[in-house]
XYZ file of C-alpha atoms in Angstrom:
745
model
C 0.000 0.000 0.000
C 2.881 2.366 0.779
C 4.429 2.120 -2.684
C 0.999 2.456 -4.327
C 0.247 5.510 -2.237
C 3.579 7.114 -3.081
C 2.723 6.819 -6.755
C -0.662 8.484 -6.287
C 0.165 11.205 -3.742
C 2.974 13.710 -3.527
C 5.053 13.918 -0.310
C 3.205 17.108 0.632
C -0.161 15.433 0.107
C 0.919 12.446 2.176
C 2.008 14.770 4.984
C -1.367 16.521 4.879
C -3.096 13.242 5.735
C -1.264 13.153 9.071
C -3.620 15.778 10.481
C -7.340 16.440 10.271
C -9.025 18.517 7.637
C -11.517 20.030 10.133
C -12.221 19.655 13.833
C -14.295 16.515 13.176
C -13.031 15.106 9.900
C -9.852 13.891 8.272
C -8.201 15.491 5.261
C -9.433 14.843 1.737
C -6.962 14.716 -1.158
C -8.349 14.998 -4.673
C -10.186 11.816 -5.649
C -7.733 9.542 -3.811
C -8.759 10.016 -0.183
C -12.108 11.301 1.035
C -12.711 13.082 4.336
C -13.787 10.693 7.082
C -16.270 11.956 9.660
C -15.454 11.371 13.335
C -17.841 11.647 16.272
C -17.671 11.383 20.031
C -19.902 8.568 21.003
C -19.057 6.054 23.712
C -22.743 5.990 24.771
C -24.374 7.759 21.835
C -23.332 10.016 18.982
C -22.338 13.645 19.371
C -22.491 14.407 15.668
C -21.821 18.119 15.443
C -23.741 20.315 13.041
C -20.517 22.068 11.977
C -17.471 19.902 11.274
C -15.142 22.839 11.722
C -16.192 23.712 15.273
C -15.186 21.539 18.219
C -17.895 23.064 20.393
C -20.692 23.181 17.830
C -24.138 21.840 18.801
C -24.879 18.252 17.883
C -27.883 16.606 16.275
C -30.185 14.386 18.367
C -29.160 10.761 18.836
C -30.079 8.045 21.315
C -28.395 8.724 24.643
C -27.627 5.298 26.073
C -26.442 4.925 29.656
C -22.718 5.749 29.834
C -20.014 3.181 30.546
C -20.384 3.374 34.336
C -23.908 1.975 33.937
C -23.138 -0.313 31.005
C -20.317 -1.882 32.998
C -22.615 -2.567 35.936
C -24.838 -4.723 33.710
C -22.034 -7.312 33.457
C -23.755 -8.236 30.196
C -21.492 -8.132 27.112
C -24.300 -9.339 24.849
C -26.420 -6.339 25.828
C -23.502 -3.955 25.355
C -22.823 -5.452 21.921
C -26.428 -4.665 20.940
C -25.892 -1.087 22.073
C -22.743 -0.901 19.942
C -24.645 -2.151 16.898
C -27.417 0.393 17.536
C -24.856 3.214 17.798
C -23.368 1.998 14.508
C -26.748 2.104 12.797
C -27.216 5.698 13.938
C -23.670 6.454 12.783
C -24.531 5.159 9.325
C -27.644 7.341 9.232
C -25.700 10.422 10.353
C -22.760 9.742 7.990
C -20.275 9.060 10.804
C -17.336 6.851 9.834
C -15.571 6.445 13.185
C -17.066 6.494 16.680
C -14.597 7.794 19.271
C -14.979 5.118 21.911
C -15.095 3.092 24.029
C -12.960 4.395 26.879
C -11.475 1.568 28.936
C -9.247 3.399 31.386
C -9.077 1.970 34.895
C -10.933 3.747 37.698
C -7.900 4.365 39.851
C -9.683 6.878 42.080
C -13.378 7.690 42.553
C -12.382 11.362 42.246
C -11.662 11.176 38.511
C -14.118 13.518 36.823
C -14.414 11.280 33.785
C -15.107 7.993 35.570
C -18.637 7.929 34.137
C -17.042 7.213 30.736
C -15.133 4.169 32.002
C -16.336 0.690 32.900
C -14.493 -0.506 35.982
C -11.614 -0.583 38.431
C -10.869 -4.054 37.033
C -9.215 -4.708 33.653
C -11.080 -7.961 33.019
C -14.481 -6.251 33.221
C -13.221 -3.251 31.232
C -11.789 -5.509 28.553
C -14.870 -7.701 28.202
C -17.331 -4.815 28.098
C -15.147 -2.649 25.860
C -14.662 -5.545 23.462
C -18.415 -6.040 23.255
C -18.967 -2.385 22.372
C -16.221 -2.466 19.721
C -17.661 -5.647 18.264
C -21.122 -4.107 18.029
C -19.936 -0.850 16.464
C -17.769 -2.591 13.884
C -20.399 -5.223 13.084
C -21.815 -2.752 10.527
C -18.438 -1.589 9.260
C -18.308 1.617 11.286
C -14.945 2.134 12.945
C -14.475 2.082 16.723
C -11.660 4.101 18.292
C -10.379 2.586 21.533
C -9.282 5.220 24.062
C -7.470 6.766 25.962
C -4.157 4.977 25.473
C -2.827 4.915 28.139
C -2.893 5.476 31.923
C -5.314 8.388 31.558
C -6.880 8.112 35.018
C -7.375 11.717 36.075
C -8.449 15.054 34.644
C -6.245 17.280 36.828
C -3.421 18.661 34.654
C -4.423 16.002 32.137
C -2.619 17.547 29.164
C 0.787 17.592 30.875
C 0.878 15.313 33.897
C 3.228 12.342 33.879
C 1.665 9.094 35.092
C 4.646 7.436 36.741
C 3.976 3.704 36.837
C 6.234 0.664 37.154
C 6.114 -1.771 34.256
C 4.557 -4.641 36.181
C 1.632 -2.425 37.208
C 1.264 -1.214 33.626
C 1.205 -4.738 32.259
C -1.092 -6.247 34.906
C -3.549 -3.406 35.500
C -3.541 -0.488 33.065
C -2.813 -2.198 29.737
C -4.682 -5.566 29.785
C -8.092 -4.161 28.748
C -6.498 -2.452 25.740
C -4.511 -5.593 24.921
C -7.544 -7.866 25.067
C -9.662 -5.631 22.832
C -6.856 -5.112 20.308
C -6.136 -8.830 20.066
C -9.744 -10.045 20.071
C -11.746 -7.363 18.257
C -9.146 -5.499 16.155
C -10.541 -1.964 16.512
C -10.038 0.183 13.445
C -8.420 2.945 15.511
C -6.792 3.691 18.861
C -6.622 7.148 20.456
C -3.513 8.207 22.350
C -4.105 10.074 25.600
C -3.073 13.576 26.658
C -0.818 12.644 29.547
C 2.770 11.560 29.694
C 3.639 7.986 30.654
C 6.793 7.859 32.748
C 7.827 11.240 31.424
C 7.098 10.699 27.707
C 3.906 12.045 26.135
C 1.643 9.178 25.091
C 1.248 10.804 21.658
C 4.996 10.568 21.019
C 5.833 7.409 22.941
C 7.413 4.795 20.635
C 7.415 2.138 23.365
C 3.660 2.526 23.801
C 2.514 3.174 20.223
C 4.894 0.970 18.292
C 6.608 -1.627 20.474
C 3.662 -2.608 22.677
C 0.639 -1.739 20.547
C 1.853 -2.814 17.124
C 4.787 -5.180 17.552
C 3.598 -7.072 20.633
C -0.191 -6.958 20.247
C -0.372 -6.923 16.449
C -2.477 -3.775 16.042
C -2.771 -2.886 12.353
C -5.143 0.077 12.490
C -4.744 3.825 12.759
C -3.504 5.681 15.836
C -4.962 9.150 16.297
C -4.375 11.714 19.005
C -6.832 12.974 21.513
C -7.925 16.470 20.524
C -4.958 18.753 21.143
C -2.703 16.025 22.563
C 0.161 16.420 20.056
C 3.112 18.477 21.299
C 5.759 17.590 18.705
C 4.465 16.714 15.242
C 7.671 15.083 14.077
C 8.292 13.079 17.260
C 4.684 11.856 17.275
C 4.806 10.664 13.689
C 8.129 8.926 14.262
C 6.730 7.239 17.389
C 3.762 5.729 15.533
C 0.998 8.344 15.719
C -0.717 8.482 12.328
C -3.272 11.265 12.722
C -3.191 14.513 14.689
C -6.579 15.914 15.691
C -7.690 18.588 15.287
C -5.510 20.257 12.624
C -3.234 23.098 13.693
C -1.515 24.050 10.453
C 1.863 22.470 11.134
C 2.095 19.998 8.244
C 5.108 21.911 6.974
C 7.036 20.685 10.011
C 6.705 17.145 8.672
C 7.890 17.936 5.148
C 10.769 20.005 6.548
C 11.855 17.147 8.829
C 11.873 14.751 5.871
C 13.867 17.158 3.715
C 16.385 17.688 6.511
C 16.785 13.966 7.153
C 15.281 14.108 10.657
C 12.293 11.963 9.701
C 12.228 8.925 7.449
C 9.940 9.336 4.397
C 8.565 5.884 5.182
C 7.098 7.201 8.427
C 4.965 9.643 6.463
C 3.879 7.224 3.763
C 3.093 4.530 6.357
C 0.838 6.897 8.298
C -0.891 7.991 5.096
C -1.345 4.371 4.106
C -3.049 3.610 7.397
C -5.530 6.412 6.828
C -6.284 5.042 3.371
C -6.739 1.586 4.905
C -9.192 3.046 7.427
C -11.137 4.560 4.547
C -11.289 1.189 2.790
C -12.602 -0.441 5.956
C -15.350 2.065 6.765
C -16.441 2.313 3.130
C -17.967 -1.138 3.639
C -20.547 0.298 6.066
C -24.117 0.490 4.735
C -26.153 3.693 4.655
C -29.448 4.158 6.470
C -31.721 7.155 6.229
C -32.967 6.729 9.798
C -33.190 4.321 12.712
C -35.879 2.863 14.914
C -36.299 5.681 17.447
C -38.668 3.697 19.658
C -36.601 0.524 19.484
C -33.378 2.296 20.377
C -35.109 4.096 23.239
C -36.307 0.757 24.603
C -32.789 -0.624 24.319
C -31.548 2.339 26.362
C -34.250 1.563 28.933
C -33.204 -2.073 29.102
C -29.574 -1.074 29.664
C -30.452 1.439 32.386
C -32.532 -1.203 34.121
C -29.811 -3.848 33.882
C -27.100 -1.493 35.153
C -28.878 -0.342 38.317
C -27.395 -1.857 41.488
C -29.531 -2.590 44.560
C -27.055 -1.850 47.339
C -29.342 -2.607 50.278
C -32.972 -3.582 50.792
C -33.652 -4.093 54.469
C -37.051 -5.582 55.182
C -37.757 -6.004 51.483
C -38.840 -2.363 51.161
C -38.400 -2.626 47.406
C -40.294 -3.300 45.251
C -43.030 -1.015 46.535
C -46.108 -3.087 47.323
C -49.431 -1.291 46.618
C -51.074 -3.390 49.318
C -48.986 -1.783 52.055
C -48.049 1.508 50.401
C -51.154 3.356 49.304
C -49.392 6.715 49.602
C -45.962 7.181 48.029
C -43.995 10.396 48.364
C -41.588 11.057 45.498
C -39.018 13.546 46.770
C -35.998 15.037 45.034
C -35.589 17.305 42.029
C -33.733 14.531 40.182
C -37.058 12.690 39.823
C -38.370 15.593 37.754
C -35.106 16.872 36.254
C -33.029 13.758 35.675
C -29.271 13.517 35.858
C -28.693 11.047 33.026
C -25.185 11.598 31.577
C -21.926 13.365 32.334
C -20.458 16.637 31.161
C -17.863 17.051 28.430
C -17.152 15.738 24.962
C -19.406 12.694 25.340
C -22.558 14.700 26.074
C -25.359 13.601 23.732
C -28.486 15.505 22.688
C -31.134 12.829 23.333
C -33.979 12.016 20.972
C -36.330 12.127 23.975
C -36.018 12.099 27.756
C -37.979 10.073 30.309
C -38.312 11.448 33.823
C -38.787 9.186 36.813
C -41.712 11.245 38.101
C -43.677 10.842 34.868
C -42.738 7.162 34.574
C -43.749 6.433 38.175
C -47.126 8.080 37.578
C -47.671 5.929 34.492
C -46.645 2.732 36.282
C -48.432 3.190 39.611
C -51.675 1.347 40.054
C -54.987 3.120 40.452
C -54.958 2.265 44.171
C -51.707 4.146 44.752
C -51.469 7.894 45.430
C -48.208 9.599 44.402
C -47.092 13.039 45.547
C -44.015 14.930 44.371
C -41.985 17.686 46.024
C -38.498 18.819 44.871
C -36.845 18.705 48.310
C -33.692 20.526 47.228
C -32.155 22.551 44.430
C -29.953 20.964 41.778
C -26.898 23.074 42.586
C -26.506 21.510 46.034
C -27.284 24.636 48.060
C -29.545 24.423 51.103
C -33.141 25.615 50.915
C -34.865 25.287 54.325
C -38.316 25.827 52.850
C -37.889 22.938 50.402
C -36.522 20.674 53.156
C -39.487 21.464 55.404
C -41.908 20.778 52.572
C -40.213 17.409 51.992
C -40.545 16.396 55.645
C -44.221 17.380 55.647
C -44.860 15.360 52.495
C -43.022 12.345 53.962
C -45.044 12.434 57.182
C -48.202 11.746 55.183
C -46.695 8.861 53.177
C -46.362 5.122 53.652
C -43.148 4.968 51.571
C -40.747 7.645 50.393
C -38.805 7.397 47.143
C -35.998 9.904 47.669
C -33.955 10.832 44.584
C -30.440 11.981 45.499
C -27.283 12.436 43.459
C -24.434 14.638 42.353
C -24.954 18.022 40.685
C -24.210 17.979 36.981
C -21.210 20.287 37.295
C -19.545 18.068 39.910
C -18.676 15.388 37.351
C -17.132 16.511 34.118
C -14.350 15.975 31.680
C -11.546 18.390 32.494
C -11.927 18.464 36.261
C -11.704 16.034 39.174
C -13.733 15.980 42.362
C -12.128 16.764 45.708
C -14.417 14.554 47.803
C -16.960 11.754 47.362
C -19.767 13.116 49.545
C -23.290 13.957 48.500
C -24.235 17.639 48.863
C -24.855 18.424 52.528
C -28.283 19.862 51.710
C -29.384 16.499 50.284
C -28.207 14.553 53.335
C -30.072 16.979 55.595
C -33.247 16.417 53.572
C -32.803 12.645 53.900
C -32.558 12.898 57.689
C -35.582 15.157 57.911
C -37.580 12.835 55.668
C -36.462 9.678 57.517
C -37.528 11.217 60.820
C -40.995 11.763 59.372
C -41.279 8.415 57.539
C -38.703 5.686 58.199
C -39.667 3.731 55.071
C -37.245 5.518 52.741
C -35.740 4.137 49.529
C -32.902 6.273 48.187
C -32.473 6.287 44.396
C -29.002 7.576 43.518
C -27.915 9.324 40.303
C -24.157 9.787 39.939
C -21.393 8.942 37.500
C -18.843 7.714 40.006
C -18.768 6.379 43.524
C -20.305 8.438 46.295
C -19.836 7.762 49.990
C -22.886 6.168 51.621
C -21.514 5.463 55.101
C -22.578 8.862 56.474
C -26.275 8.442 55.698
C -27.266 4.939 54.586
C -28.475 3.912 58.064
C -31.307 6.409 57.567
C -32.569 4.529 54.504
C -33.649 0.865 54.532
C -33.135 0.640 50.752
C -30.566 2.161 48.402
C -30.778 1.739 44.626
C -27.713 2.987 42.721
C -28.875 3.866 39.213
C -25.638 5.623 38.161
C -26.463 7.669 35.038
C -29.391 6.138 33.207
C -29.322 7.725 29.773
C -32.446 9.074 28.112
C -34.718 6.227 29.284
C -33.409 6.022 32.832
C -36.582 7.416 34.354
C -38.685 4.579 32.970
C -36.065 2.049 34.066
C -36.357 3.316 37.646
C -40.126 2.836 37.575
C -39.654 -0.708 36.227
C -37.440 -1.571 39.192
C -39.166 0.334 41.990
C -42.580 -1.188 41.255
C -41.197 -4.667 40.589
C -41.817 -5.130 36.880
C -38.178 -6.209 36.815
C -35.721 -7.315 39.469
C -32.406 -5.447 39.811
C -29.500 -7.421 38.378
C -26.624 -4.929 38.254
C -23.404 -5.446 40.215
C -20.738 -2.991 41.263
C -17.699 -2.735 39.004
C -16.027 -0.414 41.499
C -15.729 -0.753 45.261
C -17.527 1.756 47.486
C -15.135 2.718 50.300
C -16.179 3.794 53.759
C -14.014 6.906 53.460
C -12.006 8.640 50.776
C -8.941 8.128 52.981
C -9.321 4.359 52.494
C -8.844 4.623 48.723
C -5.388 3.204 47.868
C -4.429 6.190 45.696
C -5.449 8.704 48.386
C -1.874 9.828 49.167
C -0.876 10.022 45.485
C -3.910 11.395 43.591
C -3.783 13.708 41.669
C -0.077 14.305 42.306
C 1.950 17.471 42.151
C 4.813 19.145 40.315
C 3.705 17.605 37.023
C 3.727 13.993 38.234
C 1.140 11.579 39.582
C 3.022 8.678 41.136
C 1.114 5.402 41.113
C 2.589 4.443 44.458
C -0.224 2.003 45.177
C 0.971 -0.114 42.249
C -1.355 -2.930 41.265
C -3.383 -2.549 44.452
C -6.292 -0.554 43.043
C -9.866 -1.092 44.209
C -10.672 -4.546 45.542
C -7.097 -5.660 44.940
C -6.180 -3.322 47.805
C -9.214 -3.715 50.061
C -9.352 -7.507 49.899
C -5.603 -8.064 50.183
C -5.343 -5.940 53.339
C -8.857 -6.788 54.605
C -9.832 -3.115 54.642
C -13.536 -2.635 55.505
C -15.660 -1.189 52.689
C -19.244 0.005 52.460
C -19.921 -2.296 49.488
C -17.522 -4.660 47.817
C -16.616 -5.025 44.167
C -19.192 -7.237 42.435
C -21.915 -6.612 45.041
C -25.540 -6.252 44.005
C -28.802 -7.552 45.475
C -31.890 -8.917 43.745
C -35.558 -9.356 44.567
C -34.867 -13.088 44.614
C -32.082 -15.313 46.015
C -29.525 -17.663 44.487
C -27.658 -20.737 45.720
C -24.329 -22.004 44.355
C -23.392 -25.687 44.161
C -21.327 -28.344 42.385
C -18.106 -26.465 41.647
C -15.943 -28.531 39.302
C -12.425 -27.736 38.064
C -11.146 -29.980 35.251
C -7.877 -29.965 33.363
C -8.392 -29.149 29.691
C -4.767 -29.313 28.549
C -1.404 -27.965 29.598
C -2.046 -24.999 31.863
C -5.704 -25.010 30.822
C -8.755 -25.711 32.939
C -12.536 -25.693 32.653
C -14.521 -24.459 35.648
C -18.230 -25.178 36.087
C -20.677 -24.195 38.797
C -24.429 -24.606 39.202
C -26.612 -21.707 40.330
C -30.228 -22.125 41.460
C -32.897 -19.450 41.884
C -34.110 -20.231 45.402
C -36.541 -17.304 45.619
C -40.008 -16.570 44.344
C -39.256 -14.163 41.479
C -37.482 -14.282 38.149
C -33.966 -12.857 38.413
C -30.500 -12.677 36.927
C -27.306 -13.498 38.786
C -23.776 -12.460 37.859
C -21.502 -15.388 38.717
C -17.944 -14.222 39.323
C -14.768 -16.293 39.028
C -11.634 -15.272 40.919
C -8.184 -16.834 41.089
C -6.680 -16.525 44.565
C -2.994 -16.280 45.444
C -2.361 -17.213 49.063
C 1.031 -15.862 50.084
C 2.468 -15.187 53.526
C 4.071 -12.005 52.216
C 1.917 -10.843 49.279
C 3.672 -10.203 45.994
C 0.354 -9.882 44.173
C -3.293 -9.144 45.062
C -5.025 -11.766 47.186
C -7.352 -12.602 44.333
C -8.253 -11.265 40.896
C -11.342 -11.552 38.710
C -10.816 -13.922 35.796
C -14.325 -14.501 34.468
C -18.029 -13.794 34.876
C -21.354 -15.005 33.493
C -24.881 -13.635 33.837
C -27.567 -16.303 34.280
C -31.303 -15.593 33.901
C -33.367 -17.959 36.045
C -37.027 -18.445 36.891
C -37.953 -19.423 40.473
C -36.741 -22.945 41.183
C -34.709 -23.160 37.978
C -30.976 -23.727 37.843
C -28.278 -23.028 35.296
C -24.601 -23.758 34.851
C -21.898 -21.168 34.416
C -18.801 -22.404 32.592
C -15.425 -20.694 32.459
C -12.076 -21.361 30.836
C -8.804 -20.629 32.611
C -5.400 -20.506 30.971
C -1.835 -20.050 32.107
C -2.180 -16.307 31.480
C -4.858 -16.211 34.192
C -2.278 -17.436 36.715
C 0.647 -15.489 35.299
C 2.429 -12.408 36.534
C 4.525 -10.036 34.485
C 8.256 -10.196 35.112
C 10.055 -7.001 34.055
C 13.340 -8.851 34.453
C 12.209 -11.538 32.051
C 10.339 -9.042 29.883
C 7.393 -11.396 29.623
C 4.632 -13.196 31.478
C 5.506 -16.200 33.609
C 3.596 -18.930 35.415
C 5.231 -20.284 38.546
C 4.565 -23.864 39.584
C 2.251 -24.279 42.546
C -1.276 -24.603 43.846
C -3.851 -21.897 43.296
C -7.403 -21.460 44.548
C -10.380 -20.980 42.260
C -13.148 -18.974 43.918
C -16.716 -18.546 42.683
C -19.122 -16.096 44.242
C -21.568 -13.214 44.111
C -18.949 -10.536 44.851
C -15.282 -10.293 45.740
C -16.295 -10.677 49.397
C -19.171 -13.096 48.933
C -17.297 -16.197 47.823
C -19.658 -19.165 47.800
C -17.410 -22.029 46.665
C -13.696 -22.689 46.159
C -11.448 -25.419 44.808
C -7.752 -25.928 44.162
C -5.871 -26.380 40.940
C -2.215 -27.214 40.443
C 0.073 -26.015 37.684
C 3.565 -27.231 36.831
C 4.333 -23.690 35.708
C 5.619 -22.764 32.290
C 9.210 -23.888 32.834
C 10.546 -20.361 32.622
C 13.210 -19.116 34.981
C 15.025 -15.858 35.550
C 18.257 -15.294 33.731
C 21.202 -15.746 36.075
C 24.141 -13.366 36.047
C 27.098 -12.608 38.230
C 24.864 -10.167 40.110
C 22.168 -12.765 40.850
C 21.997 -13.536 44.554
C 23.145 -16.769 46.139
C 19.501 -17.536 46.928
C 18.465 -16.996 43.310
C 21.233 -19.336 42.187
C 20.280 -22.064 44.651
C 16.545 -21.810 43.800
C 17.129 -21.856 40.043
C 16.144 -25.178 38.380
C 19.458 -25.357 36.469
C 21.775 -22.978 38.276
C 21.076 -24.546 41.663
C 22.337 -27.952 40.569
C 25.372 -26.498 38.821
C 26.374 -24.460 41.866
C 25.898 -27.376 44.257
C 27.999 -29.576 41.978
C 30.729 -26.933 42.009
C 30.667 -26.687 45.800
C 30.717 -30.462 46.190
C 33.813 -30.605 43.954
C 35.691 -28.273 46.344
C 35.680 -29.868 49.803
C 37.274 -26.811 51.415
C 34.372 -24.568 50.484
C 31.603 -23.766 52.952
C 28.382 -25.469 51.828
C 25.175 -23.443 52.348
C 23.439 -26.433 53.933
C 26.001 -26.352 56.738
C 25.585 -22.677 57.587
C 23.601 -21.398 60.584
C 20.077 -20.515 59.331
C 20.271 -16.939 60.541
C 23.576 -16.338 58.828
C 22.368 -18.177 55.742
C 19.295 -15.920 55.442
C 21.583 -12.923 55.108
C 24.000 -14.710 52.791
C 21.247 -15.748 50.399
C 20.723 -12.085 49.475
C 24.359 -11.500 48.519
C 25.183 -11.427 44.783
C 27.245 -14.415 43.721
C 30.023 -12.156 42.450
C 30.656 -11.094 46.051
C 31.752 -14.635 46.893
C 34.920 -14.243 44.863
C 37.223 -15.791 47.435
C 37.710 -18.825 49.691
C 34.264 -18.877 51.364
C 32.585 -20.890 48.626
C 35.774 -21.851 46.842
C 34.911 -19.598 43.901
C 36.926 -17.150 41.882
C 35.886 -14.938 39.012
C 36.781 -17.557 36.435
C 34.588 -20.101 38.213
C 31.722 -17.610 38.539
C 31.913 -16.699 34.855
C 31.988 -20.388 33.996
C 28.835 -20.970 36.031
C 27.058 -18.087 34.289
C 28.106 -19.475 30.923
C 27.104 -23.010 31.855
C 23.662 -22.051 33.148
C 22.915 -20.412 29.822
C 24.217 -23.400 27.891
C 22.190 -25.804 30.024
C 18.955 -23.912 29.417
C 18.800 -21.886 32.592
C 18.114 -18.725 30.651
C 14.734 -20.015 29.553
C 12.579 -17.329 28.001
C-alpha cells in the first residue's frame, strides 16, 4: 500500500493526511482520499452540526447509559447490541468512526471522567469494551479505543506524567487495551493527553509501536486525543498516524523529511493507514434513519440492567401497593433527571424520560403519588424545600428519595475533591427519615459516592448511576417490581475517601502523579489488606435469592482448565445473577493481590430453575509479568479458584495445580546466592561446584540466621575462599547455566 500511495500522492499530500481537515473530519486529497467523519460517542453520537467547530451543537441521537452503567450490567451481549445500535445511527448520520469506548481503569473515585469508564478491574473493562467495539464494527463503522494509556485523572491532564512501574502497567492499566486489540481489532486507537513515565503518550514509541503494534499486532490507525500532540515530528516517528484537530503544522513534517530528521517511510506509512481506514469504513451500509422507539427501549433495558440494589432491608423494594397506598416522590432529580456526564461525550437525546412521569404511568390506580423537589440541583440548602419534603413524607407510607451529584460536579476536564453527596441532600434525607422511616434512596451519579454517612437512615438504596435518556422509565420498572435489579458494582464503594489506595498520590503534584499504590487498586487493595468497605466489588442484590453448588475444576490441557458451577434461583421471582470467578494467590508475604477476577457469566433464572456457568482458565490467568524476564511467567504451585456473588461473597472454592511454564530468571554474576540455589538449572550447577571443592563452605552447613543474610548477597561477592569460587569459576557458572537452558525465556 505504501508504494501504491507514493505513486498516487505527492510527499506534501501524504504529509497533509497526518492531520485532520476540520475539527471533526480527516483530510481529503483529490479523488484519492475522502474526508472521514469522526464523532464522540461512547454511549451515543455527538455528531456536530458544523465539522469545523469543536464546540458546535450536535444533532439528536439516542443517549444510552454511559459506561459506568453499562459496565454494571455485566452483560457483554447487551452492550454489543448497544454498539450495533450506535453503529446504525452512525450510518444514518454519515459518521465513519465512533470515538470510543474508553477503557481506562478507575484508579480513584475522584476522577471527573469515571462515568465514561467501565471498571476498576481490567477484566471487566476488557470484556465490556470488546463487546462495544464488536457491536460498532459489526456494521463496518470504525471504533476508536481510548485513551491509550494510563489516563486516570483530569487534573493537569494535558501535561501530567503518570509514573507507573512496568509490572503495574502490564497487569492493571494495559490488559483491557490488549484484550480488545487482540480479540476485536478496533479500526483505531486514540492516544491520551498525559505523559507515561515522562514521555507524552502521543509521542511514545514504546507505547505506540513496540507494545501496541509489535507485541499486540495492532494494524489500524492511531490518532491523538484532541490537542494532545506536542511535537508533530516526534509523534509521527513514534507511531501516531493522525493529529486531531488540525493546527496548520504539516510543513514541520515535510521540513523534517527534507532535513533527514524523519524517514519518508514514516509519512507514507501513516498515510497508508488512513487510506486503509477509509477502505474499511467504506464497507458500512447507509441508512436514512433508525428505529427511534426501538433504540429508546434498548436504552431503557440497559439502564434497568445497570442499576445496582445496594441494600434492601425488610424487602422495602419493590413497593407493594397493598402496604403503600401513599408514596412520596421527593428530590428534584425525579423531575429533572441527571442522566449523563459533562464534556465531549454529552449527547443531545432524541427524547427524555423522567422518573416522576414514569412512576405516575406505572403506579396502580390504588396508589397515590405526591411529588416535592426537596432541594435545588446546585446543592445549596433551601430550608423551605426541606421542610416541605418532611411534611410530604409524614403523610406517606413509603418515600422514594432521589439523590445524586450536581451535573457540574462530574465533568471531563476536572476532578472531584471529595466523594460526599451535597450536605443539603443529606439533611433532607434525615428530615424525611424522621418523618417516615420507610425511605428508599435512588441515587444518580457517575462515580462512587460515599454512603456510610447516611445509609443507616434509609432501609433501601438503589444505585442507578447515570441512566441515559430512558433512565426514568427504568427506575419505575425496578421500583414497582416489573423487573428485578440485576446490576453489580464494578467499582468498590469505600467507607471513606482516605481508604482509597491512591489517596496519598492522587492527583499528584509538580507535574507527576506517582502510582505508588501499584497494582493494588480497588478490591485488589481492600481484599488483600482486609480493609472494611461500604460495598464490595461485584456486590448487588436482587428481589430473589440464588444458591451455588457443584463447583468442578477440570484440566483441559497444559495450563488449561474448565470451571463449572451450578446456580439455582431459590426465591419466588425471576432474576439474573452475575456469577464471578476469581483466582486466589495465598502468600504469607503478598507479591500480588489476594485474588483477581478472571471470568463472569450472567444467568437468567425463573424461580426454582438452575443453570450452569462455565469458564475457561489458561496459564495467562495465573501469570504475573516479570520485568526482568520481559514477559509473562507462570510459577509452579497450587492456586485457589473462587466462585461467588462478589469479591467478598465467595460461595465455593477449589484448588488447581500447575507445573508452571518452565521459565526461569536469567542468572548473572549479580544474581543472589539464593536466586542461584533456587534456580532449576543454576542450583544444581552451583551445588555440583561446591561439592567438587571440599574446602568450600556449603550453604546447607551454615547457621540458618547467617544463611538468610548470605542468600541475598550477589554471587560475584563470593569471589574468594568462602565458597571456593573465583571470578573464572563464577563466569563459567554463568556461561554453563545459559548453555544448560537456565536462561529459559
